[in-house]
Tab-separated table of C-alpha atoms and ligand atoms in Angstrom:
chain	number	residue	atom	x	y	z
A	1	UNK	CA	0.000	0.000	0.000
A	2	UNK	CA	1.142	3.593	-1.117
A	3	UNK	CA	1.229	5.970	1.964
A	4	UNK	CA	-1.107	8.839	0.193
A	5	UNK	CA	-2.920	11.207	2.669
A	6	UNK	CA	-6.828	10.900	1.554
A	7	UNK	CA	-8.756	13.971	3.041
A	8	UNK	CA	-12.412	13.521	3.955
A	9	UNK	CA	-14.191	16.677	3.079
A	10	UNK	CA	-17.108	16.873	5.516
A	11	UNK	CA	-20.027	18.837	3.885
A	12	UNK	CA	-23.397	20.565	4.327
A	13	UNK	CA	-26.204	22.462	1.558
A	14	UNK	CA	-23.560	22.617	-0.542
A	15	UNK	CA	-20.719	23.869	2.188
A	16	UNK	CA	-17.563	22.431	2.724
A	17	UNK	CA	-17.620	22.290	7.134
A	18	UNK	CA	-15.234	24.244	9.134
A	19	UNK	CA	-13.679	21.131	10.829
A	20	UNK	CA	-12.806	19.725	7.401
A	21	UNK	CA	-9.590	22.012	7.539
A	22	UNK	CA	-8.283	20.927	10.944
A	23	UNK	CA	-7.995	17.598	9.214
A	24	UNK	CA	-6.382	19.012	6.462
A	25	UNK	CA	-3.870	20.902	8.705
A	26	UNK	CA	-3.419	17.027	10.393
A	27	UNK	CA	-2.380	15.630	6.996
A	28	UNK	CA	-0.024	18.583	6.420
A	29	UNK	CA	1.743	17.515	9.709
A	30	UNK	CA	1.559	14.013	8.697
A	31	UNK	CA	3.059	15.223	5.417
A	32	UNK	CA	5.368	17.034	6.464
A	33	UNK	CA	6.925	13.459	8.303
A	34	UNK	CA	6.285	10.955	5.675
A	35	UNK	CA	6.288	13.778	2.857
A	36	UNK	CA	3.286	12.094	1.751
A	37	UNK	CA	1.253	13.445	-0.824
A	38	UNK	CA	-2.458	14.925	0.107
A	39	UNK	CA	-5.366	14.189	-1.860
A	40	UNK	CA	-9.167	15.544	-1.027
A	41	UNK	CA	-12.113	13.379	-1.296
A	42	UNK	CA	-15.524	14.341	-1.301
A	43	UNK	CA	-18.589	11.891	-1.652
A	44	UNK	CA	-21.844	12.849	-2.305
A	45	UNK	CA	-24.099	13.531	-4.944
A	46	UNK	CA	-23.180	17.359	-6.297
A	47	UNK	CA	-19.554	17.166	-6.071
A	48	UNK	CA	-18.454	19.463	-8.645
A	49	UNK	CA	-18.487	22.821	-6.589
A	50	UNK	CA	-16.850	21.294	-3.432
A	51	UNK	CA	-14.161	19.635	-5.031
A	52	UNK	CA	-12.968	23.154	-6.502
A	53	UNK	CA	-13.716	24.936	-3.645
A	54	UNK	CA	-11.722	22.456	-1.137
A	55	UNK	CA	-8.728	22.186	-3.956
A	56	UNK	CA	-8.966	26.089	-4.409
A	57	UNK	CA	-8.715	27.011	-0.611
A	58	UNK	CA	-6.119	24.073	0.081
A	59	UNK	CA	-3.809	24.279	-2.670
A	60	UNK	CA	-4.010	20.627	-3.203
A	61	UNK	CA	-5.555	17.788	-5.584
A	62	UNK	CA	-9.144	17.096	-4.953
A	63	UNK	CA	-11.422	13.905	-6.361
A	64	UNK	CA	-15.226	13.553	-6.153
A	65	UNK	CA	-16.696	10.421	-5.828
A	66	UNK	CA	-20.256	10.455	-7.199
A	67	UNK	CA	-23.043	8.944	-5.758
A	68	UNK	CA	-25.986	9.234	-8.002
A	69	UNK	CA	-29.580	10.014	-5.890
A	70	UNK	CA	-27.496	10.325	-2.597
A	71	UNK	CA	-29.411	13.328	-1.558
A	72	UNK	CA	-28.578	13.434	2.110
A	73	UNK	CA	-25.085	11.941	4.444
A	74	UNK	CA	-25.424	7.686	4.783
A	75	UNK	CA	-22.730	6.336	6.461
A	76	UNK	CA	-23.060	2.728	4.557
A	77	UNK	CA	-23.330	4.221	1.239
A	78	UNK	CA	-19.902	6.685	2.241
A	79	UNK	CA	-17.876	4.175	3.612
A	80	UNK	CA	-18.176	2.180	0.647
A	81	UNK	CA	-17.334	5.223	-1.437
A	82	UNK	CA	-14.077	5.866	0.652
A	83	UNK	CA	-13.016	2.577	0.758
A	84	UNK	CA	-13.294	2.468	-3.311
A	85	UNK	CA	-11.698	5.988	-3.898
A	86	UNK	CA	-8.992	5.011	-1.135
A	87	UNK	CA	-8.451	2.258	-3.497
A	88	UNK	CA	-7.945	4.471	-6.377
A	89	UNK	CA	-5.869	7.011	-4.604
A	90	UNK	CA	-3.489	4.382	-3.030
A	91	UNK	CA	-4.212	5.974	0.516
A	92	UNK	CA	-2.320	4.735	3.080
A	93	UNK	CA	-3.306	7.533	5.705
A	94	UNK	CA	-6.866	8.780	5.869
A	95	UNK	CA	-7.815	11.992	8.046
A	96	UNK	CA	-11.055	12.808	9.067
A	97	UNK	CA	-12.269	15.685	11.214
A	98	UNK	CA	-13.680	14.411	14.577
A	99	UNK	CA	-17.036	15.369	14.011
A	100	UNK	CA	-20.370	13.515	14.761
A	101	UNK	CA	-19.746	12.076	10.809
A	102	UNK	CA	-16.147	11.638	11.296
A	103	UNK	CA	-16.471	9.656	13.630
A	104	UNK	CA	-19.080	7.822	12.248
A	105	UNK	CA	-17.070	6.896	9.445
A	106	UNK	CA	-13.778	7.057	11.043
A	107	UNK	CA	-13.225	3.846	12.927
A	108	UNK	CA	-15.622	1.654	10.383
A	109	UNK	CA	-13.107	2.926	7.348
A	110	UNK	CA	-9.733	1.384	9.182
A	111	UNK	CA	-11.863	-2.006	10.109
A	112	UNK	CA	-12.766	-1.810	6.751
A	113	UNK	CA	-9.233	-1.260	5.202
A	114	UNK	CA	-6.735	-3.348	7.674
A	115	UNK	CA	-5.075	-0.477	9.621
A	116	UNK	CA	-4.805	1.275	12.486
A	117	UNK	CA	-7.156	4.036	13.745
A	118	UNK	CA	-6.513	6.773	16.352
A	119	UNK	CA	-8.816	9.562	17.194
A	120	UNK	CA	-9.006	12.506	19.407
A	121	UNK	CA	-5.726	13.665	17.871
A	122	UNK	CA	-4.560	16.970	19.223
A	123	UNK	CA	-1.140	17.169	17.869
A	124	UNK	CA	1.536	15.643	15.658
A	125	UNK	CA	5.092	15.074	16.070
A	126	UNK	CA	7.956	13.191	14.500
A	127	UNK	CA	9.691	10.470	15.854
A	128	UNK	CA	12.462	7.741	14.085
A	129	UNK	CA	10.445	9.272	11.529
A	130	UNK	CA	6.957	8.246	11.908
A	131	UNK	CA	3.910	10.143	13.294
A	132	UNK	CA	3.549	10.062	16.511
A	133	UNK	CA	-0.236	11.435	17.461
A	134	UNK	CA	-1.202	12.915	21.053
A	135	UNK	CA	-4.237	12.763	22.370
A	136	UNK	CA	-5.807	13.105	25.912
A	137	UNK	CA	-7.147	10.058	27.784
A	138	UNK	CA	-8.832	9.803	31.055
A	139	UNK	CA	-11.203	12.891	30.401
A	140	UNK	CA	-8.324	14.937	29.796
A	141	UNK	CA	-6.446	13.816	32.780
A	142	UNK	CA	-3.910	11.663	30.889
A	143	UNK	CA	-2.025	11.960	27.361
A	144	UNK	CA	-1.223	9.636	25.417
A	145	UNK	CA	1.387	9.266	22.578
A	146	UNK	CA	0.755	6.560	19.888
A	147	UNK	CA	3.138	5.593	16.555
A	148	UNK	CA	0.292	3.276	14.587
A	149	UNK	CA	3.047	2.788	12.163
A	150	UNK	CA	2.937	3.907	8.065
A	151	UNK	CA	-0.897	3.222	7.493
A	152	UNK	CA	-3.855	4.409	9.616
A	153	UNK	CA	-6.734	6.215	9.985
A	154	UNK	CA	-6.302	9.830	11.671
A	155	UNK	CA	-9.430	11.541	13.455
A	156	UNK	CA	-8.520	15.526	14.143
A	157	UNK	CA	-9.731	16.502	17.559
A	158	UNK	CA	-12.023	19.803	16.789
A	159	UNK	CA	-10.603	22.870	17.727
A	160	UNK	CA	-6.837	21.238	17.994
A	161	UNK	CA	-5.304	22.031	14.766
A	162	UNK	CA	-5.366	25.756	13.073
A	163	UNK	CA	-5.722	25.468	9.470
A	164	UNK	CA	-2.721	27.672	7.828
A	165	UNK	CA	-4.498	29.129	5.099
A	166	UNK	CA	-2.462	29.101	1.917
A	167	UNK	CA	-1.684	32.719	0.547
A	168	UNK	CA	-2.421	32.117	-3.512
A	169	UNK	CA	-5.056	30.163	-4.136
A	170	UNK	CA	-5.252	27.646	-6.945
A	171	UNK	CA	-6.952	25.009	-8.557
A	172	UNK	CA	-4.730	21.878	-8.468
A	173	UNK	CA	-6.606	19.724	-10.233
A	174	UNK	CA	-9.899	17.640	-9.709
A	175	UNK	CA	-11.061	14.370	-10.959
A	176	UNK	CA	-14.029	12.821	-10.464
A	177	UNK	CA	-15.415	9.479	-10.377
A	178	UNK	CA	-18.945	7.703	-10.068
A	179	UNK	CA	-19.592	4.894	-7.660
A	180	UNK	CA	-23.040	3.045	-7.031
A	181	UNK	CA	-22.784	1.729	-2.969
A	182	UNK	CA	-25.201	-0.999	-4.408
A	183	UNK	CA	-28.034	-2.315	-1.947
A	184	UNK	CA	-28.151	-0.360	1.120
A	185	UNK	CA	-29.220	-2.053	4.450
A	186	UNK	CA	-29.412	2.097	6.129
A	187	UNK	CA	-31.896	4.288	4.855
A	188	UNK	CA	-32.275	7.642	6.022
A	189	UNK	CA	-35.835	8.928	6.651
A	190	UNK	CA	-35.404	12.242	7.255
A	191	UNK	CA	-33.743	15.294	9.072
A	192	UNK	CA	-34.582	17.939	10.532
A	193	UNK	CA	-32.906	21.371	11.613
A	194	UNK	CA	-31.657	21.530	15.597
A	195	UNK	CA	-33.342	24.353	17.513
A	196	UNK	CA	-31.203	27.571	16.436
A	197	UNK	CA	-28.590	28.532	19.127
A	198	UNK	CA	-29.994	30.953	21.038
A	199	UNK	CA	-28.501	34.619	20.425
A	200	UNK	CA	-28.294	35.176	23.880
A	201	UNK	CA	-25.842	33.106	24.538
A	202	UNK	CA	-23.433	34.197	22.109
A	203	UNK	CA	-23.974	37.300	23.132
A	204	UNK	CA	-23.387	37.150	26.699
A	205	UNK	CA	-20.940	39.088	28.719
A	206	UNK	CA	-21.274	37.059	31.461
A	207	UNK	CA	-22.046	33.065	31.672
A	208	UNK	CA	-22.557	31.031	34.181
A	209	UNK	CA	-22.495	27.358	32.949
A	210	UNK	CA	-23.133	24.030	34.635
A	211	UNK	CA	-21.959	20.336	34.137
A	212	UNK	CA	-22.518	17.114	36.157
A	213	UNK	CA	-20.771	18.393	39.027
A	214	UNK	CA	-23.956	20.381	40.379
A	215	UNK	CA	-25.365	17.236	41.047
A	216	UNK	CA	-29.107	17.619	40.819
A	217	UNK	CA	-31.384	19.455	38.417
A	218	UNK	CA	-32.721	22.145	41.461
A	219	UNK	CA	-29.469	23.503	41.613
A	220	UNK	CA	-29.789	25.166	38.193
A	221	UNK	CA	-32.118	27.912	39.518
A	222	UNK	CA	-29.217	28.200	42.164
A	223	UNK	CA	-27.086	28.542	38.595
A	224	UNK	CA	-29.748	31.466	37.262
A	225	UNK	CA	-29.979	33.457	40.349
A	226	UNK	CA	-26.086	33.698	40.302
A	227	UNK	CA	-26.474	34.797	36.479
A	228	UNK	CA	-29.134	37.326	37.408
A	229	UNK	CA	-26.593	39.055	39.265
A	230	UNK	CA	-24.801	40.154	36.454
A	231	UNK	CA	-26.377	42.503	33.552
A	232	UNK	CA	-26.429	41.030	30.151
A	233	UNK	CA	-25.704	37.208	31.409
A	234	UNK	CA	-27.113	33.714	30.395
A	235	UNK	CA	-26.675	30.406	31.583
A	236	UNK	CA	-25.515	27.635	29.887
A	237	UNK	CA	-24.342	24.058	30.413
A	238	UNK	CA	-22.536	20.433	29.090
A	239	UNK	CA	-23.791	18.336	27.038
A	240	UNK	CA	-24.461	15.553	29.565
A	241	UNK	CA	-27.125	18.239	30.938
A	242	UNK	CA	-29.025	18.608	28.039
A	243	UNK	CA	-28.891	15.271	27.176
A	244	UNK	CA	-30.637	14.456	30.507
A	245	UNK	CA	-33.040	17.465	29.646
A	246	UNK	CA	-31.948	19.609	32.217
A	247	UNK	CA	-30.992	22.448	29.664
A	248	UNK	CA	-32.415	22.937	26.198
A	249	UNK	CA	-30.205	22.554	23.743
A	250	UNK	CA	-29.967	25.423	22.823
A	251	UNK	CA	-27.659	26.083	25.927
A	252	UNK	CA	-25.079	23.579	25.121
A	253	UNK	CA	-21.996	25.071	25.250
A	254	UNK	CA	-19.535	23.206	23.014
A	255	UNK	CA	-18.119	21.244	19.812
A	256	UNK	CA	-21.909	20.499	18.825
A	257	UNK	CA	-23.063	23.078	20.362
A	258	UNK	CA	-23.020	26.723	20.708
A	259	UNK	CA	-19.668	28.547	20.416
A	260	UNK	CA	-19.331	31.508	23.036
A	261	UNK	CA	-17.055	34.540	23.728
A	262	UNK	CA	-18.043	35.627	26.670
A	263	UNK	CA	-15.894	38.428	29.154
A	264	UNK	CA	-16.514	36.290	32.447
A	265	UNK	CA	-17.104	32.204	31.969
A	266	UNK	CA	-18.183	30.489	35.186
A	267	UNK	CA	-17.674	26.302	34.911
A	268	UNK	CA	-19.375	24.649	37.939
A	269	UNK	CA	-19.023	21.269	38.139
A	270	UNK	CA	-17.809	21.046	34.314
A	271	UNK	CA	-14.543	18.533	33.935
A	272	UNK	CA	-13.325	20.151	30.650
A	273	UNK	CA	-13.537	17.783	27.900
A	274	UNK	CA	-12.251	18.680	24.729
A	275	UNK	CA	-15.449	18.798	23.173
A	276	UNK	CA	-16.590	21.448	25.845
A	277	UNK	CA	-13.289	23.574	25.656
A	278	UNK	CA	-13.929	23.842	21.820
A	279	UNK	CA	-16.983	25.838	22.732
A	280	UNK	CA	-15.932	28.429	25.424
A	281	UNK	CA	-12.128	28.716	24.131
A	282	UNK	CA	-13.253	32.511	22.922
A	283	UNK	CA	-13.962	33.265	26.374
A	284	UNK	CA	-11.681	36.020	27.958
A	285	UNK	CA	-11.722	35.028	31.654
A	286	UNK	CA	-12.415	31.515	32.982
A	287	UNK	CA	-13.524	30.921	36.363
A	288	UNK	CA	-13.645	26.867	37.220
A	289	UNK	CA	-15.377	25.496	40.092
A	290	UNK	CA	-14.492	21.752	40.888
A	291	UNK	CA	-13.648	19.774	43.852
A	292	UNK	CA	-11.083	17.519	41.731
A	293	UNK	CA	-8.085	19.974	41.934
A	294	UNK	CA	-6.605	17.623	39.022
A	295	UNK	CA	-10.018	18.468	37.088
A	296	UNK	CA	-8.563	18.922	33.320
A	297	UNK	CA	-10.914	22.374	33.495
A	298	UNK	CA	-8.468	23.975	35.887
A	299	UNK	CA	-5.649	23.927	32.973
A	300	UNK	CA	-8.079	26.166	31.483
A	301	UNK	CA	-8.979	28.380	33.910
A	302	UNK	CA	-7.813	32.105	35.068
A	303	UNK	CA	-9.209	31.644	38.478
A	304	UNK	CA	-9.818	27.780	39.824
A	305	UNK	CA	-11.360	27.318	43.481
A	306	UNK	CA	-11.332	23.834	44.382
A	307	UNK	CA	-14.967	22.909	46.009
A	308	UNK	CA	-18.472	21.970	45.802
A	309	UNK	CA	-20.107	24.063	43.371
A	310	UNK	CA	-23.218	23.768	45.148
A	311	UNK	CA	-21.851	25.299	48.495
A	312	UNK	CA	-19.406	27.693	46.639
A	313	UNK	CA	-22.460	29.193	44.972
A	314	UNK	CA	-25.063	29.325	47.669
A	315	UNK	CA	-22.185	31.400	49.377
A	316	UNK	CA	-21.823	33.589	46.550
A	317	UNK	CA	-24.899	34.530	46.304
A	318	UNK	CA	-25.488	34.779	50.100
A	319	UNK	CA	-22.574	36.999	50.124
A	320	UNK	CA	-23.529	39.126	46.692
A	321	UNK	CA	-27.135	39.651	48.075
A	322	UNK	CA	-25.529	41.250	51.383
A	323	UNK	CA	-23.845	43.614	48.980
A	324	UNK	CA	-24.920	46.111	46.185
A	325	UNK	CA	-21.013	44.944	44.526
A	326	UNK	CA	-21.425	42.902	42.554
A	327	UNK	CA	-18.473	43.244	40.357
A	328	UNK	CA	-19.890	44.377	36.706
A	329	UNK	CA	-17.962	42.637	33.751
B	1	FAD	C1	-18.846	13.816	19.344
B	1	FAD	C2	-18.991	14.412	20.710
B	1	FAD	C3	-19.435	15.701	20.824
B	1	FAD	C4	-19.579	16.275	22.097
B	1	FAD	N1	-19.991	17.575	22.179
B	1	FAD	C5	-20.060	18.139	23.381
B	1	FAD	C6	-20.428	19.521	23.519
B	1	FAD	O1	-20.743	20.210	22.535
B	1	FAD	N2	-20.457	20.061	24.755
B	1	FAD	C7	-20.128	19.351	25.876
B	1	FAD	O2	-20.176	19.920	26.975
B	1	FAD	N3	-19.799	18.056	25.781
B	1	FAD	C8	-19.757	17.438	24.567
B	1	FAD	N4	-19.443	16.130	24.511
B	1	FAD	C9	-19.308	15.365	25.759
B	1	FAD	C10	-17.949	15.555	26.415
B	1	FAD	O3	-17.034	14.615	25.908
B	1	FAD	C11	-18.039	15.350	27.935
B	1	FAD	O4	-18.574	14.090	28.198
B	1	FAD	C12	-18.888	16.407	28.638
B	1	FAD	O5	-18.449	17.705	28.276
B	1	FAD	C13	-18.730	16.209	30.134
B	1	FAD	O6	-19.626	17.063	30.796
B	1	FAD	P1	-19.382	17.479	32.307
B	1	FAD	O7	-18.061	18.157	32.404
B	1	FAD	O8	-20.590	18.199	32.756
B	1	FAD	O9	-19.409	16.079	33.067
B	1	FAD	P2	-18.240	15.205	33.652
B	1	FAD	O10	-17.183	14.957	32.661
B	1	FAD	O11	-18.893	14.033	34.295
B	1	FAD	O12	-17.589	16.124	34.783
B	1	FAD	C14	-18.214	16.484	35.953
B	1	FAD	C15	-17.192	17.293	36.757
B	1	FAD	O13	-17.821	17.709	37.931
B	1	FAD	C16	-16.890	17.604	38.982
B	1	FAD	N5	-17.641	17.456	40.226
B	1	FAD	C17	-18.201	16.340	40.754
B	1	FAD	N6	-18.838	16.637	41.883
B	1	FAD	C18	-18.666	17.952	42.083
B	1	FAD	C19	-19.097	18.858	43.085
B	1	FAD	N7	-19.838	18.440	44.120
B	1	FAD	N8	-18.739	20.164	42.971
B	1	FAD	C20	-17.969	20.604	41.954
B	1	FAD	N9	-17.538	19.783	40.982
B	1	FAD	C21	-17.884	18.489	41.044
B	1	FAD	C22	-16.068	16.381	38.662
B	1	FAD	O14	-14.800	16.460	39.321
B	1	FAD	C23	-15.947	16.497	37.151
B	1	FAD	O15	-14.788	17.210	36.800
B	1	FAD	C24	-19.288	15.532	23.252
B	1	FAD	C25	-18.831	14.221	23.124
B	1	FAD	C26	-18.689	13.666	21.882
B	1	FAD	C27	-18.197	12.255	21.777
């Protein structure tokens, strides 16, 4: 097997996704160790478009694989489609972004082809001149270093690699081929648009956002009074929260949720996973409140204060309503 870097272009009505070029900027590093050479792929039914677009803004080769009447994302049908292009392209390394389709595809694609998969990757280094890809283990307590050797499948942690966008932009070529996945066993019988994100939160100056570590669902109004003490605030939470219908989803804070900027983020009882960080990494001052001092969080955080969040708040706010300080952000 060659040792080709195939790039899985992630799209969306018609747009290439953000996250694509973080796996792009993951096959650079890998390219810039095995001096492999790159090559985009994009399945789906209108490929024409995206496969300039991707080779325009990347400066490398792109090929579209077309799947006629493939009107929406099916992971059967793409996999097959990757595995045939891969084929084609002699890929020994494919990168995908770590998205909810990357990794749907991700780990079934190295099965698929014999090789090694890693995922979560962070970074990229060189060493007896392999790869060697870091990622964090543990929920972010631990990381890990892994050499998977000349072949394998690479899934780009979102929000780890910045894509170095090329200063002339040019065509390099695109070819295109048609497959037919033959008989499906998945059919997809619809989607439908998420709740928007709600404009308040990316708004925000101030917000105070919850995870597991509050424990139980009453303490969120303990979570909004704190909020109400600060003009133009919001609340917000983990995914775990929402997912238990807690929050609305609206108020997930994070890689598939909303991204946020605020002046003042409050974590209670949030452990920092990646997939959180990704969403609150604009903020400009990070308060964490967890009563693991070796919470992943606290490598995040301007301020950390090691407790329960519960009785750190109820304090707060005991305190804040004695006094007409509160500090304004
Ligand atoms: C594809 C994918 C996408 C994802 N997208 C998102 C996303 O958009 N947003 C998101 O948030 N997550 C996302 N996740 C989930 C993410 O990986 C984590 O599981 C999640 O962020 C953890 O939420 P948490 O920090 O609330 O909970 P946990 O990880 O369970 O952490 C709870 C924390 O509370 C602390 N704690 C416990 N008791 C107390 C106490 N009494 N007082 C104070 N602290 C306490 C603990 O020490 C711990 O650090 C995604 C995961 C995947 C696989």
């Amino acid at each position: 097997m060659n040792d080709r870097i195939a790039v899985i272009v992630e799209h969306e009505s018609g747009r290439i996704a953000p996250a694509t070029f973080e796996a792009l900027q993951c096959a650079i590093e890998i390219r810039r160790i095995t001096s492999s050479e790159i090559i985009c792929l994009t399945v789906g039914e209108k490929v024409d478009e995206l496969c300039a677009d991707v080779s325009e803004l990347s400066g490398m080769p792109a090929m579209g694989v077309v799947i006629p009447e493939l009107h929406t994302y099916n992971g059967e049908a793409f996999l097959r489609a990757i595995i045939f292009a891969a084929g084609i392209v002699d890929a020994g390394w494919v990168c995908v972004a770590g998205t909810t389709q990357g990794l749907d595809l991700g780990p079934g694609l190295a099965a698929r082809l014999g090789i090694p998969c890693v995922s979560a990757v962070e970074r990229v280094y060189e060493k007896d001149s392999k790869p060697v890809f870091v990622k964090k283990l543990f929920n972010g307590k631990v990381t890990g270093e892994f050499c998977i050797g000349n072949h394998g499948v690479v899934i780009s942690q979102p929000g780890c690699f910045t894509w170095e966008k090329i200063s002339t932009p040019a065509c390099r070529g695109v070819d295109k081929i048609r497959f037919e996945p033959g008989l499906l066993r998945t059919r997809v019988l619809g989607t439908s648009l998420a709740e928007p994100a709600d404009s308040g939160l990316a708004e925000a100056a101030v917000i105070i956002s919850a995870g597991r570590g509050i424990k139980r669902r009453e303490n969120l109004e303990l979570v909004s009074k704190v909020a109400g003490l600060f003009p133009n605030s919001s609340i917000a939470g983990s995914r775990p929260l929402c997912d238990d219908g807690w929050l609305p989803y609206r108020l997930q804070v994070g890689q598939t949720g909303a991204l946020v900027a605020p002046e003042l983020y409050v974590a209670c009882g949030i452990s920092g996973a990646q997939q959180h960080l990704v969403g609150m990494r604009g903020s400009k001052f990070v308060v964490a409140i967890n009563s693991d001092p070796l919470a992943p969080i606290f490598n995040q955080a301007d301020i950390g204060i090691v407790e329960d969040a519960e009785s750190f708040l109820t304090d707060f706010l005991r305190l804040a309503m004695k006094s007409d300080d509160v500090a304004q952000p």
